[in-house]
Amino acid sequence: MQLLPIRRAVLSVTDKSGLPDFAKFLNENGVELISTGGTKAQLTAAGLPVTAVDSLTGFPEMLGGRVKTLHPHIHGPILADKDDPEHLATLTRFGLAPIDLVCVNLYDFAKAQAANADLKTAVEQIDIGGPTMLRASAKNFHSVLVVPATQYYPEVVAALKANAMQAPLDLRQTMAARTFALTSAYDAMIAAYLGKA
């Protein structure tokens, strides 16, 4: 599809700069917000209505926050091809609604590395759920708009304003390419660190 209507968004970010304004823009334009932990707390404090991820999955965050979004009730709606009737029927069968926008930025592994954190502490800054959601969204850019960093908020807002809250295909593909470049660099940084540890 050329233009993707944005109705539901997952926001789960480490860098929360600019987040309240971005989320407020989405909310004011009828987008349902879904979030986790600290991101949800910040959005709630800003007076925005937010659905907790654990209310969708039926499971609380566990293992000290290592498991939050790794669940079919999150990844099914992210990976569903909206042009495939069978995919949409599967979501309906499980009582799930598609997710149209995924806004995620990653645990700051570089900061832990720069602080000369011990190995165990540094390993806890290796993000798993974030890259998984980013890669799933980027793979499915035909049906999802992925926003992998705060620097892209103005570009996304401008595009959505210009297209009546619909994300153009060229924007979705560009953001997917940026996302894969980001996750690739993130993995390379971790690989280099562990190779020297």
Protein backbone atom coordinates (compact mmCIF):
# COMPACT_ATOMS: atom_id res chain seq x y z
CA MET A 1 0.00 0.00 0.00
CA GLN A 2 1.24 3.46 -0.82
CA LEU A 3 -0.28 5.25 2.18
CA LEU A 4 -0.48 3.53 5.57
CA PRO A 5 -3.03 4.93 8.05
CA ILE A 6 -1.45 5.28 11.51
CA ARG A 7 -3.92 4.21 14.20
CA ARG A 8 -1.91 2.23 16.81
CA ALA A 9 1.65 2.84 17.95
CA VAL A 10 4.10 1.11 20.25
CA LEU A 11 6.52 3.47 21.99
CA SER A 12 9.38 2.03 24.05
CA VAL A 13 12.46 4.23 24.28
CA THR A 14 15.61 4.65 26.32
CA ASP A 15 16.24 8.20 25.07
CA LYS A 16 13.05 9.98 26.04
CA SER A 17 14.00 13.41 24.68
CA GLY A 18 11.20 14.81 22.54
CA LEU A 19 8.97 11.86 23.36
CA PRO A 20 6.07 13.69 25.09
CA ASP A 21 5.62 16.07 22.14
CA PHE A 22 5.83 13.25 19.60
CA ALA A 23 3.36 11.12 21.56
CA LYS A 24 1.04 14.09 22.09
CA PHE A 25 0.97 14.67 18.34
CA LEU A 26 0.04 11.04 17.76
CA ASN A 27 -2.61 11.06 20.48
CA GLU A 28 -4.19 14.29 19.26
CA ASN A 29 -4.54 12.69 15.85
CA GLY A 30 -6.39 9.63 17.12
CA VAL A 31 -3.48 7.20 17.50
CA GLU A 32 -3.73 4.66 20.33
CA LEU A 33 -0.49 4.60 22.36
CA ILE A 34 0.97 1.35 23.72
CA SER A 35 4.02 1.39 25.92
CA THR A 36 6.30 -0.22 28.50
CA GLY A 37 7.83 0.65 31.87
CA GLY A 38 9.58 4.01 32.06
CA THR A 39 8.25 5.16 28.71
CA LYS A 40 4.69 4.52 29.84
CA ALA A 41 5.35 6.33 33.11
CA GLN A 42 6.62 9.42 31.29
CA LEU A 43 3.66 9.45 28.90
CA THR A 44 1.20 9.00 31.76
CA ALA A 45 2.89 11.85 33.66
CA ALA A 46 2.41 14.00 30.56
CA GLY A 47 -1.33 13.31 30.79
CA LEU A 48 -1.52 10.98 27.79
CA PRO A 49 -3.67 7.84 27.71
CA VAL A 50 -1.44 4.79 27.34
CA THR A 51 -2.16 1.07 27.11
CA ALA A 52 0.41 -1.04 28.97
CA VAL A 53 2.11 -3.76 26.95
CA ASP A 54 1.48 -6.27 29.74
CA SER A 55 -2.27 -5.66 29.44
CA LEU A 56 -1.99 -6.87 25.82
CA THR A 57 0.29 -9.82 26.49
CA GLY A 58 -1.30 -10.94 29.76
CA PHE A 59 2.18 -11.26 31.25
CA PRO A 60 4.04 -8.82 33.51
CA GLU A 61 7.54 -7.63 32.71
CA MET A 62 9.82 -10.37 34.02
CA LEU A 63 13.44 -11.36 34.64
CA GLY A 64 14.34 -7.87 35.79
CA GLY A 65 12.90 -6.28 32.66
CA ARG A 66 14.66 -8.63 30.23
CA VAL A 67 11.27 -9.78 28.92
CA LYS A 68 8.66 -7.15 28.13
CA THR A 69 7.70 -7.16 24.46
CA LEU A 70 8.85 -10.63 23.34
CA HIS A 71 5.36 -12.02 22.83
CA PRO A 72 3.10 -13.03 19.89
CA HIS A 73 0.51 -10.45 21.00
CA ILE A 74 3.08 -7.78 20.17
CA HIS A 75 4.97 -9.33 17.28
CA GLY A 76 1.89 -10.74 15.53
CA PRO A 77 0.38 -7.25 15.12
CA ILE A 78 3.78 -5.84 14.08
CA LEU A 79 4.56 -8.54 11.49
CA ALA A 80 1.09 -8.90 9.96
CA ASP A 81 0.97 -8.01 6.27
CA LYS A 82 -2.06 -5.72 6.03
CA ASP A 83 -2.59 -6.69 2.39
CA ASP A 84 -2.80 -10.40 3.24
CA PRO A 85 -6.36 -11.41 4.20
CA GLU A 86 -5.05 -14.54 5.90
CA HIS A 87 -2.77 -12.49 8.17
CA LEU A 88 -5.64 -10.17 9.10
CA ALA A 89 -7.92 -13.15 9.73
CA THR A 90 -5.29 -14.64 12.06
CA LEU A 91 -5.14 -11.41 14.06
CA THR A 92 -8.93 -11.37 14.29
CA ARG A 93 -8.99 -15.00 15.43
CA PHE A 94 -6.70 -14.13 18.33
CA GLY A 95 -8.45 -10.86 19.15
CA LEU A 96 -5.49 -8.71 18.05
CA ALA A 97 -5.41 -5.38 16.25
CA PRO A 98 -2.59 -4.40 13.86
CA ILE A 99 0.20 -2.09 15.00
CA ASP A 100 1.03 0.65 12.50
CA LEU A 101 3.96 2.53 14.07
CA VAL A 102 6.84 1.30 16.21
CA CYS A 103 8.98 3.91 17.95
CA VAL A 104 11.93 2.28 19.73
CA ASN A 105 15.43 3.35 20.59
CA LEU A 106 17.92 1.05 22.22
CA TYR A 107 19.63 0.60 25.57
CA ASP A 108 22.75 2.75 25.58
CA PHE A 109 25.42 0.08 25.36
CA ALA A 110 28.00 2.64 24.21
CA LYS A 111 27.52 4.55 27.47
CA ALA A 112 28.16 1.42 29.55
CA GLN A 113 31.23 0.68 27.45
CA ALA A 114 32.55 4.25 27.80
CA ALA A 115 32.04 4.07 31.56
CA ASN A 116 34.27 0.97 31.68
CA ALA A 117 31.44 -1.01 33.25
CA ASP A 118 32.34 -4.53 34.32
CA LEU A 119 31.33 -7.31 31.94
CA LYS A 120 28.17 -8.35 33.81
CA THR A 121 26.94 -4.74 34.05
CA ALA A 122 27.70 -4.08 30.40
CA VAL A 123 25.87 -7.22 29.29
CA GLU A 124 22.70 -5.94 30.99
CA GLN A 125 22.84 -2.99 28.58
CA ILE A 126 22.54 -5.29 25.56
CA ASP A 127 19.04 -4.66 24.28
CA ILE A 128 17.11 -7.70 23.02
CA GLY A 129 13.44 -6.74 22.78
CA GLY A 130 14.20 -3.37 21.20
CA PRO A 131 16.22 -4.67 18.24
CA THR A 132 13.67 -7.45 17.79
CA MET A 133 10.81 -4.95 17.46
CA LEU A 134 12.90 -2.67 15.25
CA ARG A 135 13.91 -5.49 12.89
CA ALA A 136 10.36 -6.88 12.75
CA SER A 137 8.96 -3.44 11.92
CA ALA A 138 11.65 -2.72 9.37
CA LYS A 139 11.10 -6.09 7.69
CA ASN A 140 7.38 -5.32 7.49
CA PHE A 141 7.80 -1.70 6.31
CA HIS A 142 5.07 -2.38 3.77
CA SER A 143 2.63 -2.42 6.72
CA VAL A 144 4.47 -0.59 9.54
CA LEU A 145 6.28 2.73 10.01
CA VAL A 146 9.36 2.28 12.19
CA VAL A 147 10.94 5.22 14.03
CA PRO A 148 14.34 4.13 15.43
CA ALA A 149 15.70 7.42 16.84
CA THR A 150 14.56 10.77 18.23
CA GLN A 151 16.18 12.65 15.35
CA TYR A 152 13.48 11.35 13.02
CA TYR A 153 10.48 12.69 14.98
CA PRO A 154 10.24 15.98 13.02
CA GLU A 155 10.47 14.19 9.66
CA VAL A 156 7.78 11.69 10.65
CA VAL A 157 5.47 14.38 12.06
CA ALA A 158 5.84 16.48 8.90
CA ALA A 159 5.08 13.50 6.65
CA LEU A 160 2.03 12.46 8.67
CA LYS A 161 0.70 16.04 8.74
CA ALA A 162 1.14 16.30 4.98
CA ASN A 163 -0.70 13.03 4.35
CA ALA A 164 -3.65 13.11 6.78
CA MET A 165 -1.95 10.75 9.29
CA GLN A 166 -0.94 8.27 6.60
CA ALA A 167 2.70 7.25 6.18
CA PRO A 168 3.93 7.21 2.57
CA LEU A 169 5.66 4.06 1.32
CA ASP A 170 8.91 5.89 0.48
CA LEU A 171 9.16 7.18 4.06
CA ARG A 172 8.50 3.70 5.45
CA GLN A 173 11.18 2.15 3.24
CA THR A 174 13.70 4.88 4.10
CA MET A 175 13.07 4.42 7.82
CA ALA A 176 13.42 0.65 7.45
CA ALA A 177 16.82 1.07 5.79
CA ARG A 178 17.94 3.43 8.57
CA THR A 179 16.73 0.93 11.14
CA PHE A 180 18.70 -1.98 9.71
CA ALA A 181 21.81 0.25 9.55
CA LEU A 182 21.30 1.15 13.21
CA THR A 183 20.74 -2.41 14.47
CA SER A 184 23.70 -3.62 12.40
CA ALA A 185 25.99 -0.98 13.96
CA TYR A 186 24.64 -1.80 17.43
CA ASP A 187 25.39 -5.51 17.01
CA ALA A 188 28.85 -4.74 15.57
CA MET A 189 29.67 -2.57 18.61
CA ILE A 190 28.63 -5.35 20.99
CA ALA A 191 30.53 -7.98 18.99
CA ALA A 192 33.69 -5.86 19.12
CA TYR A 193 33.30 -5.32 22.88
CA LEU A 194 32.74 -9.00 23.67
CA GLY A 195 35.61 -9.97 21.40
CA LYS A 196 37.96 -7.94 23.61
CA ALA A 197 36.39 -8.81 26.99
